[in-house]
């Protein structure tokens, strides 16, 4: 699989202080937090049938995480920008049942509720997992009785090597209002206004923000009227913006305001991997990430491989 490259290699930073909330264990890797990220996985439970070679799949995603854990003993979080689940269509029910179950094995700390995820929200909300915080800051149910996703999440991450310092990250989740369909059961508020409304509450618990955003981003730089640019420039507390990406483009980091902007690669064919480095001055630097292609020869979790192969055989 060949991808076009877009964007400039840049870095972003913002101020971190300390605090409390959902606790993640730390170990002995200094003042760094490892972040694995994805977006627009689209129910990709098995490697794609790409002409350039099959890439992706749950077994390789878990295999990569396990490989990271062999050498990395510090804080590790995994996040998803949205559309982890398959859109409605043939076999989507069976595929998404496996995607639900995968969260028991691949603990995604924070997941944005993407536009396609909305169709499965009722089932997803009933399969609550303590390690996965599913959020949306600007989605509102159209009818009573539909569960309301949390508007934000805060992770309180003790930093290794400094028992007194903690990295408190607040997470906001956004969806593009133009792409939310009435039959999804939701409507979407203006993202900028939704963030303005909830930010005071989040910032009582967090010292920096990460935004997960299901949006079709422009190729190249963000124009002056881009909502992503506007949000970043209006909110210096934002360190990282992670968007979905439906096209075959692999973006390098871009900087808007104080935020580093990244995009997950569709179908989960690549795993994003970056580090948040907290300096002695309390500032966090988003270290230039790498994108790891989950291709043939990548480590695969044996149990997950059996499960995904069994499902693929049933769907034939």
CSV table of C-alpha atoms in Angstrom, one decimal:
chain,number,residue,atom,x,y,z
A,1,UNK,CA,0.0,0.0,0.0
A,2,UNK,CA,1.4,3.3,-1.1
A,3,UNK,CA,0.4,6.6,0.6
A,4,UNK,CA,0.9,10.2,-0.4
A,5,UNK,CA,2.7,12.2,2.2
A,6,UNK,CA,1.3,15.6,3.3
A,7,UNK,CA,2.2,18.2,5.9
A,8,UNK,CA,5.3,19.6,7.5
A,9,UNK,CA,7.3,18.1,10.4
A,10,UNK,CA,6.7,20.4,13.3
A,11,UNK,CA,6.4,20.2,17.0
A,12,UNK,CA,4.0,21.7,19.6
A,13,UNK,CA,4.1,22.4,23.3
A,14,UNK,CA,2.0,23.6,26.2
A,15,UNK,CA,2.1,23.9,30.0
A,16,UNK,CA,1.4,21.0,32.4
A,17,UNK,CA,1.0,21.3,36.1
A,18,UNK,CA,-0.3,18.3,38.2
A,19,UNK,CA,-3.5,16.7,39.6
A,20,UNK,CA,-6.1,13.9,40.0
A,21,UNK,CA,-8.7,11.8,38.2
A,22,UNK,CA,-8.6,8.4,36.4
A,23,UNK,CA,-5.3,6.9,37.4
A,24,UNK,CA,-3.0,5.1,35.0
A,25,UNK,CA,0.0,3.2,36.3
A,26,UNK,CA,3.5,4.6,35.7
A,27,UNK,CA,6.8,2.8,35.7
A,28,UNK,CA,10.5,3.8,35.2
A,29,UNK,CA,10.9,5.6,31.8
A,30,UNK,CA,11.4,9.2,33.0
A,31,UNK,CA,9.0,11.9,32.3
A,32,UNK,CA,7.5,10.5,29.1
A,33,UNK,CA,4.2,9.1,28.2
A,34,UNK,CA,3.9,6.8,25.2
A,35,UNK,CA,0.7,7.3,23.1
A,36,UNK,CA,-0.6,4.8,20.5
A,37,UNK,CA,-3.3,6.3,18.3
A,38,UNK,CA,-5.6,5.5,15.5
A,39,UNK,CA,-8.7,6.8,13.7
A,40,UNK,CA,-11.1,5.6,11.0
A,41,UNK,CA,-10.4,1.9,11.7
A,42,UNK,CA,-13.9,1.2,10.2
A,43,UNK,CA,-14.2,-2.3,11.7
A,44,UNK,CA,-10.9,-3.4,10.1
A,45,UNK,CA,-10.7,-6.6,12.1
A,46,UNK,CA,-8.4,-8.4,9.6
A,47,UNK,CA,-5.7,-7.2,7.2
A,48,UNK,CA,-7.1,-5.4,4.1
A,49,UNK,CA,-7.0,-6.9,0.7
A,50,UNK,CA,-4.7,-4.1,-0.6
A,51,UNK,CA,-2.9,-4.5,-3.9
A,52,UNK,CA,0.4,-3.5,-2.2
A,53,UNK,CA,0.0,-6.2,0.4
A,54,UNK,CA,-2.4,-6.9,3.3
A,55,UNK,CA,-2.0,-4.5,6.2
A,56,UNK,CA,-3.7,-4.0,9.5
A,57,UNK,CA,-5.9,-6.3,11.5
A,58,UNK,CA,-6.6,-6.7,15.2
A,59,UNK,CA,-4.0,-9.4,15.8
A,60,UNK,CA,-1.3,-7.1,14.5
A,61,UNK,CA,-2.6,-4.1,16.4
A,62,UNK,CA,-2.4,-6.1,19.6
A,63,UNK,CA,0.9,-7.7,18.6
A,64,UNK,CA,2.4,-4.2,18.1
A,65,UNK,CA,1.2,-3.1,21.5
A,66,UNK,CA,2.7,-6.2,23.1
A,67,UNK,CA,6.0,-5.5,21.4
A,68,UNK,CA,6.0,-1.9,22.7
A,69,UNK,CA,5.4,-3.2,26.2
A,70,UNK,CA,8.5,-5.4,26.0
A,71,UNK,CA,10.8,-2.4,25.9
A,72,UNK,CA,8.7,0.4,27.2
A,73,UNK,CA,7.9,0.2,30.9
A,74,UNK,CA,6.5,3.7,31.4
A,75,UNK,CA,3.0,5.1,31.1
A,76,UNK,CA,1.2,3.9,27.9
A,77,UNK,CA,-2.1,5.1,26.6
A,78,UNK,CA,-4.0,4.3,23.5
A,79,UNK,CA,-6.6,6.7,21.9
A,80,UNK,CA,-8.9,6.6,18.9
A,81,UNK,CA,-10.2,9.6,16.9
A,82,UNK,CA,-13.5,8.0,15.9
A,83,UNK,CA,-15.1,5.4,13.6
A,84,UNK,CA,-13.6,2.4,15.2
A,85,UNK,CA,-16.6,0.4,14.2
A,86,UNK,CA,-17.8,-0.7,10.8
A,87,UNK,CA,-20.5,1.5,9.1
A,88,UNK,CA,-23.9,-0.2,8.6
A,89,UNK,CA,-23.8,-2.7,5.9
A,90,UNK,CA,-23.4,-6.5,5.2
A,91,UNK,CA,-21.9,-8.4,8.1
A,92,UNK,CA,-21.5,-5.1,10.1
A,93,UNK,CA,-23.3,-6.7,13.1
A,94,UNK,CA,-21.0,-9.6,13.3
A,95,UNK,CA,-17.9,-7.5,12.7
A,96,UNK,CA,-18.8,-5.0,15.3
A,97,UNK,CA,-19.4,-7.6,17.9
A,98,UNK,CA,-15.8,-8.6,17.5
A,99,UNK,CA,-14.7,-4.9,17.6
A,100,UNK,CA,-16.6,-4.5,20.9
A,101,UNK,CA,-14.8,-7.6,22.3
A,102,UNK,CA,-11.4,-6.4,21.1
A,103,UNK,CA,-11.6,-3.6,23.6
A,104,UNK,CA,-11.1,-6.2,26.3
A,105,UNK,CA,-7.7,-7.1,24.7
A,106,UNK,CA,-6.7,-3.7,23.2
A,107,UNK,CA,-7.5,-1.3,26.0
A,108,UNK,CA,-8.2,2.1,24.3
A,109,UNK,CA,-8.1,4.6,27.0
A,110,UNK,CA,-10.2,7.3,25.2
A,111,UNK,CA,-12.4,6.8,22.1
A,112,UNK,CA,-14.2,9.6,20.3
A,113,UNK,CA,-17.7,8.7,19.1
A,114,UNK,CA,-17.4,9.0,15.3
A,115,UNK,CA,-20.2,9.6,12.9
A,116,UNK,CA,-20.3,6.0,11.8
A,117,UNK,CA,-20.0,4.8,15.4
A,118,UNK,CA,-23.3,6.5,16.2
A,119,UNK,CA,-25.4,3.7,14.6
A,120,UNK,CA,-24.0,1.3,17.2
A,121,UNK,CA,-24.0,3.6,20.2
A,122,UNK,CA,-26.9,1.9,21.9
A,123,UNK,CA,-25.1,-1.4,22.0
A,124,UNK,CA,-21.7,0.1,22.7
A,125,UNK,CA,-23.0,2.1,25.6
A,126,UNK,CA,-24.4,-1.1,27.2
A,127,UNK,CA,-21.1,-2.8,27.0
A,128,UNK,CA,-19.3,-0.4,29.2
A,129,UNK,CA,-15.7,-1.0,29.9
A,130,UNK,CA,-13.9,0.6,32.7
A,131,UNK,CA,-10.7,1.1,30.7
A,132,UNK,CA,-12.4,2.7,27.7
A,133,UNK,CA,-13.8,6.2,28.0
A,134,UNK,CA,-16.1,6.9,25.1
A,135,UNK,CA,-16.7,10.6,24.7
A,136,UNK,CA,-18.4,13.2,22.5
A,137,UNK,CA,-18.3,16.9,23.3
A,138,UNK,CA,-20.8,18.1,20.6
A,139,UNK,CA,-23.2,15.3,20.0
A,140,UNK,CA,-26.7,15.5,21.4
A,141,UNK,CA,-29.4,12.7,21.3
A,142,UNK,CA,-32.5,13.5,19.2
A,143,UNK,CA,-34.8,11.4,21.4
A,144,UNK,CA,-35.2,10.7,25.1
A,145,UNK,CA,-34.0,7.3,26.3
A,146,UNK,CA,-30.9,7.3,24.3
A,147,UNK,CA,-27.7,7.2,26.4
A,148,UNK,CA,-25.7,10.4,26.4
A,149,UNK,CA,-21.9,10.0,25.9
A,150,UNK,CA,-19.6,11.7,28.4
A,151,UNK,CA,-18.7,15.2,27.2
A,152,UNK,CA,-15.0,14.7,28.1
A,153,UNK,CA,-12.6,12.4,29.9
A,154,UNK,CA,-9.6,13.2,32.1
A,155,UNK,CA,-6.6,10.8,32.5
A,156,UNK,CA,-4.4,11.4,35.5
A,157,UNK,CA,-1.0,9.9,34.6
A,158,UNK,CA,1.7,9.6,37.3
A,159,UNK,CA,5.0,10.3,35.6
A,160,UNK,CA,7.8,7.8,36.1
A,161,UNK,CA,10.9,9.0,38.0
A,162,UNK,CA,8.9,11.8,39.7
A,163,UNK,CA,6.4,10.6,42.3
A,164,UNK,CA,5.1,14.1,42.8
A,165,UNK,CA,4.5,15.0,39.2
A,166,UNK,CA,1.4,13.9,37.3
A,167,UNK,CA,0.3,14.6,33.7
A,168,UNK,CA,-3.4,15.4,33.7
A,169,UNK,CA,-4.8,15.2,30.2
A,170,UNK,CA,-8.3,16.3,29.4
A,171,UNK,CA,-9.8,14.8,26.2
A,172,UNK,CA,-12.5,16.3,24.1
A,173,UNK,CA,-14.3,14.5,21.3
A,174,UNK,CA,-15.8,16.2,18.2
A,175,UNK,CA,-17.8,15.2,15.1
A,176,UNK,CA,-18.4,17.1,11.9
A,177,UNK,CA,-22.1,18.4,12.1
A,178,UNK,CA,-22.5,18.2,8.3
A,179,UNK,CA,-21.9,14.4,8.4
A,180,UNK,CA,-24.3,13.5,11.2
A,181,UNK,CA,-27.4,11.9,9.7
A,182,UNK,CA,-30.9,12.2,11.3
A,183,UNK,CA,-31.2,8.4,11.4
A,184,UNK,CA,-28.1,8.2,13.6
A,185,UNK,CA,-30.3,9.3,16.5
A,186,UNK,CA,-28.0,12.4,17.1
A,187,UNK,CA,-27.5,15.9,16.1
A,188,UNK,CA,-24.2,17.8,16.4
A,189,UNK,CA,-23.6,21.2,17.9
A,190,UNK,CA,-21.1,23.6,16.5
A,191,UNK,CA,-17.7,22.2,17.6
A,192,UNK,CA,-16.2,25.6,18.5
A,193,UNK,CA,-19.2,26.6,20.7
A,194,UNK,CA,-19.3,23.1,22.3
A,195,UNK,CA,-15.7,23.4,23.4
A,196,UNK,CA,-16.2,26.9,24.7
A,197,UNK,CA,-19.1,25.6,26.8
A,198,UNK,CA,-17.4,22.6,28.4
A,199,UNK,CA,-13.8,23.8,28.7
A,200,UNK,CA,-14.2,25.6,32.0
A,201,UNK,CA,-15.3,22.4,33.6
A,202,UNK,CA,-12.6,20.3,32.0
A,203,UNK,CA,-9.9,22.7,33.0
A,204,UNK,CA,-10.8,22.4,36.6
A,205,UNK,CA,-9.5,18.8,36.4
A,206,UNK,CA,-6.9,19.0,33.7
A,207,UNK,CA,-3.9,21.1,32.7
A,208,UNK,CA,-3.8,20.4,29.0
A,209,UNK,CA,-6.2,19.2,26.4
A,210,UNK,CA,-6.2,16.6,23.6
A,211,UNK,CA,-8.9,16.8,20.9
A,212,UNK,CA,-10.1,13.8,19.0
A,213,UNK,CA,-12.0,14.9,15.9
A,214,UNK,CA,-14.0,13.0,13.2
A,215,UNK,CA,-13.6,15.4,10.4
A,216,UNK,CA,-12.5,15.4,6.7
A,217,UNK,CA,-9.4,17.5,6.8
A,218,UNK,CA,-8.0,19.3,3.8
A,219,UNK,CA,-4.9,18.0,2.0
A,220,UNK,CA,-2.0,20.2,2.8
A,221,UNK,CA,-2.2,23.2,5.2
A,222,UNK,CA,-5.4,24.2,7.0
A,223,UNK,CA,-7.0,27.3,5.5
A,224,UNK,CA,-7.7,30.4,7.6
A,225,UNK,CA,-11.4,29.4,7.9
A,226,UNK,CA,-10.8,25.9,9.0
A,227,UNK,CA,-12.5,24.9,12.2
A,228,UNK,CA,-9.4,22.9,13.2
A,229,UNK,CA,-7.2,26.0,12.9
A,230,UNK,CA,-9.8,28.2,14.7
A,231,UNK,CA,-10.1,25.8,17.6
A,232,UNK,CA,-6.3,25.4,18.0
A,233,UNK,CA,-5.6,29.2,17.9
A,234,UNK,CA,-8.5,30.0,20.3
A,235,UNK,CA,-7.5,27.4,22.9
A,236,UNK,CA,-3.8,27.4,23.8
A,237,UNK,CA,-4.5,24.6,26.3
A,238,UNK,CA,-4.7,22.2,23.4
A,239,UNK,CA,-1.5,20.2,22.9
A,240,UNK,CA,-2.7,17.6,20.4
A,241,UNK,CA,-5.4,17.3,17.8
A,242,UNK,CA,-5.9,13.9,16.3
A,243,UNK,CA,-8.3,13.6,13.3
A,244,UNK,CA,-9.7,10.8,11.3
A,245,UNK,CA,-8.6,10.3,7.7
A,246,UNK,CA,-10.6,8.5,5.1
A,247,UNK,CA,-8.2,8.8,2.2
A,248,UNK,CA,-4.9,7.1,1.4
A,249,UNK,CA,-2.8,10.0,2.8
A,250,UNK,CA,-0.2,9.6,5.6
A,251,UNK,CA,0.2,13.0,7.2
A,252,UNK,CA,3.3,14.2,9.1
A,253,UNK,CA,2.6,16.5,12.1
A,254,UNK,CA,1.5,20.1,11.6
A,255,UNK,CA,1.4,22.8,14.2
A,256,UNK,CA,-1.5,25.1,14.7
A,257,UNK,CA,-1.3,27.5,17.7
A,258,UNK,CA,0.2,25.4,20.5
A,259,UNK,CA,-1.3,22.1,19.1
A,260,UNK,CA,0.4,19.4,17.1
A,261,UNK,CA,-2.1,18.0,14.5
A,262,UNK,CA,-2.0,14.4,13.4
A,263,UNK,CA,-4.3,12.0,11.6
A,264,UNK,CA,-4.9,8.3,12.0
A,265,UNK,CA,-4.7,6.2,8.8
A,266,UNK,CA,-7.9,4.6,7.7
A,267,UNK,CA,-8.7,0.9,8.2
A,268,UNK,CA,-6.1,0.6,11.0
A,269,UNK,CA,-3.4,-0.2,8.5
A,270,UNK,CA,-0.9,1.8,10.4
A,271,UNK,CA,-0.4,2.3,14.1
A,272,UNK,CA,0.5,5.9,15.2
A,273,UNK,CA,3.1,6.0,18.0
A,274,UNK,CA,4.3,9.2,19.7
A,275,UNK,CA,5.7,10.3,23.0
A,276,UNK,CA,4.6,13.2,25.2
A,277,UNK,CA,7.8,14.5,26.9
A,278,UNK,CA,7.3,16.5,30.1
A,279,UNK,CA,10.3,18.6,30.8
A,280,UNK,CA,11.6,19.8,34.2
A,281,UNK,CA,10.0,23.1,33.5
A,282,UNK,CA,6.5,21.4,33.3
A,283,UNK,CA,6.1,21.8,29.6
A,284,UNK,CA,4.9,19.0,27.4
A,285,UNK,CA,6.5,18.5,24.0
A,286,UNK,CA,4.8,16.3,21.4
A,287,UNK,CA,7.7,14.3,20.1
A,288,UNK,CA,7.6,13.7,16.3
A,289,UNK,CA,5.7,10.5,16.0
A,290,UNK,CA,6.2,7.5,13.8
A,291,UNK,CA,3.6,5.6,11.8
A,292,UNK,CA,4.2,1.8,11.8
A,293,UNK,CA,2.7,-0.1,8.9
A,294,UNK,CA,1.1,-3.3,10.2
A,295,UNK,CA,2.2,-5.4,7.2
A,296,UNK,CA,3.1,-9.1,6.6
A,297,UNK,CA,5.7,-10.2,9.1
A,298,UNK,CA,4.4,-7.9,11.8
A,299,UNK,CA,4.0,-9.6,15.3
A,300,UNK,CA,0.5,-11.0,15.7
A,301,UNK,CA,-1.2,-12.1,18.9
A,302,UNK,CA,-2.0,-15.8,18.4
A,303,UNK,CA,-5.4,-15.8,20.1
A,304,UNK,CA,-6.6,-12.7,18.3
A,305,UNK,CA,-5.4,-14.1,15.0
A,306,UNK,CA,-7.5,-17.3,15.6
A,307,UNK,CA,-10.5,-15.2,16.4
A,308,UNK,CA,-10.3,-12.9,13.4
A,309,UNK,CA,-9.6,-15.9,11.1
A,310,UNK,CA,-12.7,-17.7,12.4
A,311,UNK,CA,-14.8,-14.7,11.9
A,312,UNK,CA,-13.5,-14.2,8.3
A,313,UNK,CA,-14.3,-17.8,7.5
A,314,UNK,CA,-17.9,-17.4,8.8
A,315,UNK,CA,-18.4,-14.4,6.7
A,316,UNK,CA,-17.3,-16.0,3.5
